Amino acid sequence: PEFNYIKGSPKGPEHWGELKPEWAMCKNGKSQSPIDILNKDVQVNINPGDLRLNYKASNAIIKNTGHSVEVEWVGDAGSIQINGKQYPLRQCHWHSPAEHLINGKRYDLELHVVHVNTSNQVSSVRAQFYQIGEPDSFLSKFTEELKTLVNNRGERAIGVIDPRETDTDTFKYYRYNGSLTTPPCHEGVTWIVNAKINTVSSKQVHLLREANFDYRGKDNARPVQALNDRKIFLYGA
Ligand code: GRE
Ligand code: ZN
């Protein structure tokens, strides 16, 4: 693999920024993700903010990149609207354990729902946390396909997938400006982090972790990054 998540390894997170010139942001960026969302840094707004999800069902594939499992929409799956601007939905993928922390607490799993701008750059990511409990119904849809991908860097068509089956309840969420959590760690990403915690079964998490064959069964969470002079906004409090 080009990079890994192993602390102290030459290709570990502390060194991502040195591995390729185009990955320098991983080291030099001042608005990196993930972060620990601490109450003291959060500005509370009771209004809902300007966020709308305009998703629609569309054809998708499931893909094993070796460092995460990804569902990619092939057709037009709609968009997210932030402050009046539309960002098309592209893919979603999972990290275990969660990458973002809430007041120091790390959940078991984090879903990233990735949206791009017109130049196809990642522009907005919705994060959803899960703790171990009842199975997640969205993940349950791909269990069989996922099992066939555990040992393959391949992809499989999974038919029409409705992105509204990811939790689209944005009643209460955090918003801040950050980056991709994998190289090249590009910034300019608006993060929408759902405050509501969902559940996932330990079997489902295990399967996702086994599928990440670049470091099978190991974590794929980047360590938290400095907030620096950023603010975190909470909407719908
Ligand atoms: C990732 O690879 O983990 C990733 C993306 C796009 C946006 C955010 C993110 O590929 O964490
Ligand atoms: Zn991610």
Coordinates of C-alpha atoms and ligand atoms in Angstrom, one line a residue:
P1 CA 0.0 0.0 0.0
E2 CA 1.0 3.6 -0.6
F3 CA 0.2 4.6 2.9
N4 CA -0.9 3.0 6.1
Y5 CA -2.4 3.8 9.5
I6 CA 0.3 2.2 11.7
K7 CA 1.8 4.6 14.2
G8 CA 5.5 4.8 13.8
S9 CA 5.6 3.0 10.5
P10 CA 7.5 4.8 7.6
K11 CA 4.2 5.0 5.7
G12 CA 2.2 5.9 8.8
P13 CA 0.1 9.0 9.3
E14 CA 3.0 11.1 10.7
H15 CA 4.8 10.6 7.4
W16 CA 2.0 10.9 4.8
G17 CA 3.0 14.5 4.0
E18 CA 6.6 13.4 3.1
L19 CA 5.7 10.4 0.9
K20 CA 4.8 12.4 -2.2
P21 CA 5.1 16.1 -3.0
E22 CA 1.4 16.2 -3.8
W23 CA 0.7 14.9 -0.3
A24 CA 2.4 17.8 1.4
M25 CA -0.9 19.2 2.7
C26 CA -1.1 16.2 5.1
K27 CA 1.8 17.8 6.9
N28 CA 1.5 21.5 6.2
G29 CA -2.2 22.0 6.1
K30 CA -3.7 24.1 8.9
S31 CA -7.3 22.9 8.3
Q32 CA -6.9 19.2 8.5
S33 CA -9.4 16.4 9.4
P34 CA -10.4 14.6 11.5
I35 CA -10.7 16.6 14.7
D36 CA -11.9 16.1 18.2
I37 CA -15.1 18.1 18.5
L38 CA -14.8 19.7 21.9
N39 CA -17.6 21.7 23.5
K40 CA -15.3 24.6 24.2
D41 CA -14.7 25.1 20.5
V42 CA -18.3 24.8 19.4
Q43 CA -20.5 27.8 18.6
V44 CA -24.1 26.8 19.2
N45 CA -26.9 27.8 16.8
I46 CA -30.5 26.9 17.5
N47 CA -31.4 27.5 13.8
P48 CA -31.2 24.6 11.3
G49 CA -28.5 26.2 9.1
D50 CA -28.8 26.2 5.3
L51 CA -28.5 22.5 4.6
R52 CA -30.7 20.4 2.3
L53 CA -30.3 16.9 1.0
N54 CA -31.7 16.4 -2.5
Y55 CA -30.7 12.7 -3.0
K56 CA -32.2 10.3 -5.4
A57 CA -31.9 6.6 -6.1
S58 CA -29.4 5.6 -8.7
N59 CA -27.2 2.8 -9.9
A60 CA -24.2 2.0 -7.8
I61 CA -21.2 -0.3 -7.4
I62 CA -19.4 -1.5 -4.3
K63 CA -15.7 -1.3 -4.4
N64 CA -12.8 -2.5 -2.3
T65 CA -9.9 -0.1 -2.4
G66 CA -7.8 -2.1 0.1
H67 CA -8.0 0.7 2.7
S68 CA -11.8 1.1 2.7
V69 CA -15.0 -0.3 1.3
E70 CA -16.8 2.2 -0.9
V71 CA -20.2 2.5 -2.5
E72 CA -20.0 4.6 -5.6
W73 CA -23.0 6.0 -7.5
V74 CA -22.6 5.6 -11.2
G75 CA -25.7 7.6 -12.2
D76 CA -27.0 10.9 -10.9
A77 CA -27.7 10.3 -7.2
G78 CA -28.7 13.9 -6.5
S79 CA -26.9 16.4 -4.3
I80 CA -26.4 18.2 -1.1
Q81 CA -27.1 21.9 -0.8
I82 CA -25.1 24.1 1.5
N83 CA -25.6 27.8 1.7
G84 CA -27.5 27.7 -1.6
K85 CA -24.8 25.8 -3.5
Q86 CA -25.3 22.3 -4.9
Y87 CA -22.7 19.5 -4.6
P88 CA -23.4 16.2 -6.4
L89 CA -23.2 13.0 -4.4
R90 CA -20.4 10.7 -5.5
Q91 CA -19.6 7.9 -3.0
C92 CA -19.7 6.8 0.6
H93 CA -17.2 4.7 2.6
W94 CA -16.5 3.5 6.1
H95 CA -13.7 4.0 8.7
S96 CA -13.3 1.8 11.8
P97 CA -13.1 3.0 14.4
A98 CA -14.5 6.5 13.9
E99 CA -12.1 9.2 12.8
H100 CA -13.7 12.3 14.4
L101 CA -14.1 12.3 18.2
I102 CA -16.9 14.0 20.2
N103 CA -15.5 15.4 23.4
G104 CA -12.8 12.8 23.4
K105 CA -15.1 9.9 22.7
R106 CA -14.4 7.6 19.8
Y107 CA -17.3 5.7 18.3
D108 CA -17.0 2.3 16.6
L109 CA -17.6 3.2 13.0
E110 CA -17.9 6.4 10.8
L111 CA -19.6 6.6 7.4
H112 CA -18.4 9.3 5.0
V113 CA -20.8 10.4 2.4
V114 CA -18.8 12.3 -0.2
H115 CA -19.9 15.1 -2.4
V116 CA -18.0 16.9 -5.1
N117 CA -18.1 20.3 -6.8
T118 CA -18.3 21.0 -10.5
S119 CA -14.6 20.4 -10.9
N120 CA -15.1 17.0 -9.3
Q121 CA -13.0 17.9 -6.2
V122 CA -14.3 16.7 -2.9
S123 CA -16.2 19.6 -1.4
S124 CA -18.4 18.3 1.3
V125 CA -18.5 15.2 3.4
R126 CA -21.3 14.1 5.8
A127 CA -20.1 12.0 8.7
Q128 CA -22.3 9.5 10.5
F129 CA -21.2 7.7 13.7
Y130 CA -22.2 4.3 14.9
Q131 CA -21.9 2.4 18.1
I132 CA -22.2 -1.4 18.4
G133 CA -25.8 -2.5 18.7
E134 CA -28.5 -3.4 16.2
P135 CA -27.4 -3.9 12.6
D136 CA -27.3 -0.9 10.3
S137 CA -30.0 -1.4 7.6
F138 CA -28.0 0.4 4.9
L139 CA -24.9 -1.8 5.3
S140 CA -27.1 -4.9 5.5
K141 CA -28.0 -4.3 1.8
F142 CA -24.5 -5.2 0.7
T143 CA -23.5 -8.0 3.1
E144 CA -23.3 -10.7 0.3
E145 CA -21.4 -8.5 -2.1
L146 CA -19.1 -7.4 0.6
K147 CA -18.3 -11.0 1.5
T148 CA -17.2 -11.7 -2.1
L149 CA -15.0 -8.6 -2.0
V150 CA -13.1 -9.4 1.2
N151 CA -10.2 -10.8 -0.7
N152 CA -10.5 -8.8 -3.9
R153 CA -9.6 -5.3 -4.9
G154 CA -12.5 -5.5 -7.3
E155 CA -15.9 -3.9 -7.7
R156 CA -19.4 -5.3 -8.1
A157 CA -22.6 -3.8 -9.4
I158 CA -25.2 -3.6 -6.7
G159 CA -28.1 -2.1 -8.7
V160 CA -30.1 0.9 -7.7
I161 CA -29.2 2.3 -4.3
D162 CA -31.2 5.1 -2.7
P163 CA -28.8 7.4 -0.8
R164 CA -31.7 8.3 1.5
E165 CA -31.1 4.9 3.1
T166 CA -28.0 6.4 4.7
D167 CA -29.4 8.3 7.7
T168 CA -30.4 11.7 6.2
D169 CA -31.8 13.1 9.5
T170 CA -29.8 16.3 9.7
F171 CA -31.8 17.6 12.7
K172 CA -28.7 18.4 14.7
Y173 CA -25.2 18.5 13.2
Y174 CA -21.8 20.1 13.5
R175 CA -20.2 21.9 10.6
Y176 CA -16.6 22.9 10.2
N177 CA -14.0 23.4 7.4
G178 CA -11.5 20.6 7.0
S179 CA -9.9 18.2 4.6
L180 CA -9.8 14.7 3.2
T181 CA -8.7 12.3 5.9
T182 CA -6.6 10.3 3.4
P183 CA -3.7 11.5 1.2
P184 CA -3.6 13.9 -0.6
C185 CA -5.4 15.5 2.4
H186 CA -6.9 18.3 0.3
E187 CA -8.5 21.1 2.2
G188 CA -11.6 23.1 1.3
V189 CA -14.0 20.4 2.5
T190 CA -17.1 21.3 4.4
W191 CA -17.8 18.7 7.0
I192 CA -21.3 18.0 8.2
V193 CA -21.1 15.7 11.2
N194 CA -24.4 14.3 12.4
A195 CA -24.8 14.6 16.2
K196 CA -27.2 11.7 16.3
I197 CA -25.4 8.3 16.9
N198 CA -26.7 5.2 15.0
T199 CA -26.0 1.5 15.6
V200 CA -24.2 -1.2 13.7
S201 CA -23.6 -4.8 14.6
S202 CA -20.2 -6.1 15.6
K203 CA -20.4 -8.6 12.7
Q204 CA -20.9 -5.7 10.2
V205 CA -17.9 -3.8 11.6
H206 CA -15.8 -7.0 11.6
L207 CA -16.6 -7.6 7.9
L208 CA -15.7 -4.1 6.9
R209 CA -12.4 -4.4 8.8
E210 CA -11.6 -7.7 7.3
A211 CA -12.2 -6.3 3.8
N212 CA -9.6 -3.6 4.3
F213 CA -6.9 -6.1 3.2
D214 CA -4.1 -3.6 3.0
Y215 CA -4.1 -3.9 6.8
R216 CA -6.6 -6.6 7.4
G217 CA -8.6 -6.3 10.6
K218 CA -6.7 -3.1 11.6
D219 CA -7.9 0.4 12.1
N220 CA -8.3 2.8 9.2
A221 CA -8.7 6.0 11.2
R222 CA -6.3 9.0 10.8
P223 CA -5.3 10.5 14.2
V224 CA -7.1 13.8 15.1
Q225 CA -5.5 17.0 13.8
A226 CA -5.0 20.4 15.4
L227 CA -8.1 22.7 15.2
N228 CA -5.8 25.8 14.9
D229 CA -8.0 28.9 14.5
R230 CA -11.0 27.1 13.2
K231 CA -14.5 27.3 14.6
I232 CA -17.0 24.4 14.8
F233 CA -20.7 25.3 14.5
L234 CA -23.5 23.3 15.9
Y235 CA -26.9 23.7 14.2
G236 CA -30.3 22.6 15.4
A237 CA -29.2 22.5 19.0
Ligands
GRE1 C1 -11.3 9.1 2.4 O1 -10.7 8.5 1.5 O2 -11.3 8.6 3.6 C2 -12.0 10.3 2.0 C3 -12.3 10.5 0.7 C4 -13.0 11.6 0.4 C5 -13.5 12.5 1.4 C6 -13.2 12.3 2.7 C7 -12.5 11.1 3.0 O3 -11.9 9.7 -0.3 O4 -12.2 10.9 4.3
ZN2 ZN -13.2 8.9 4.7

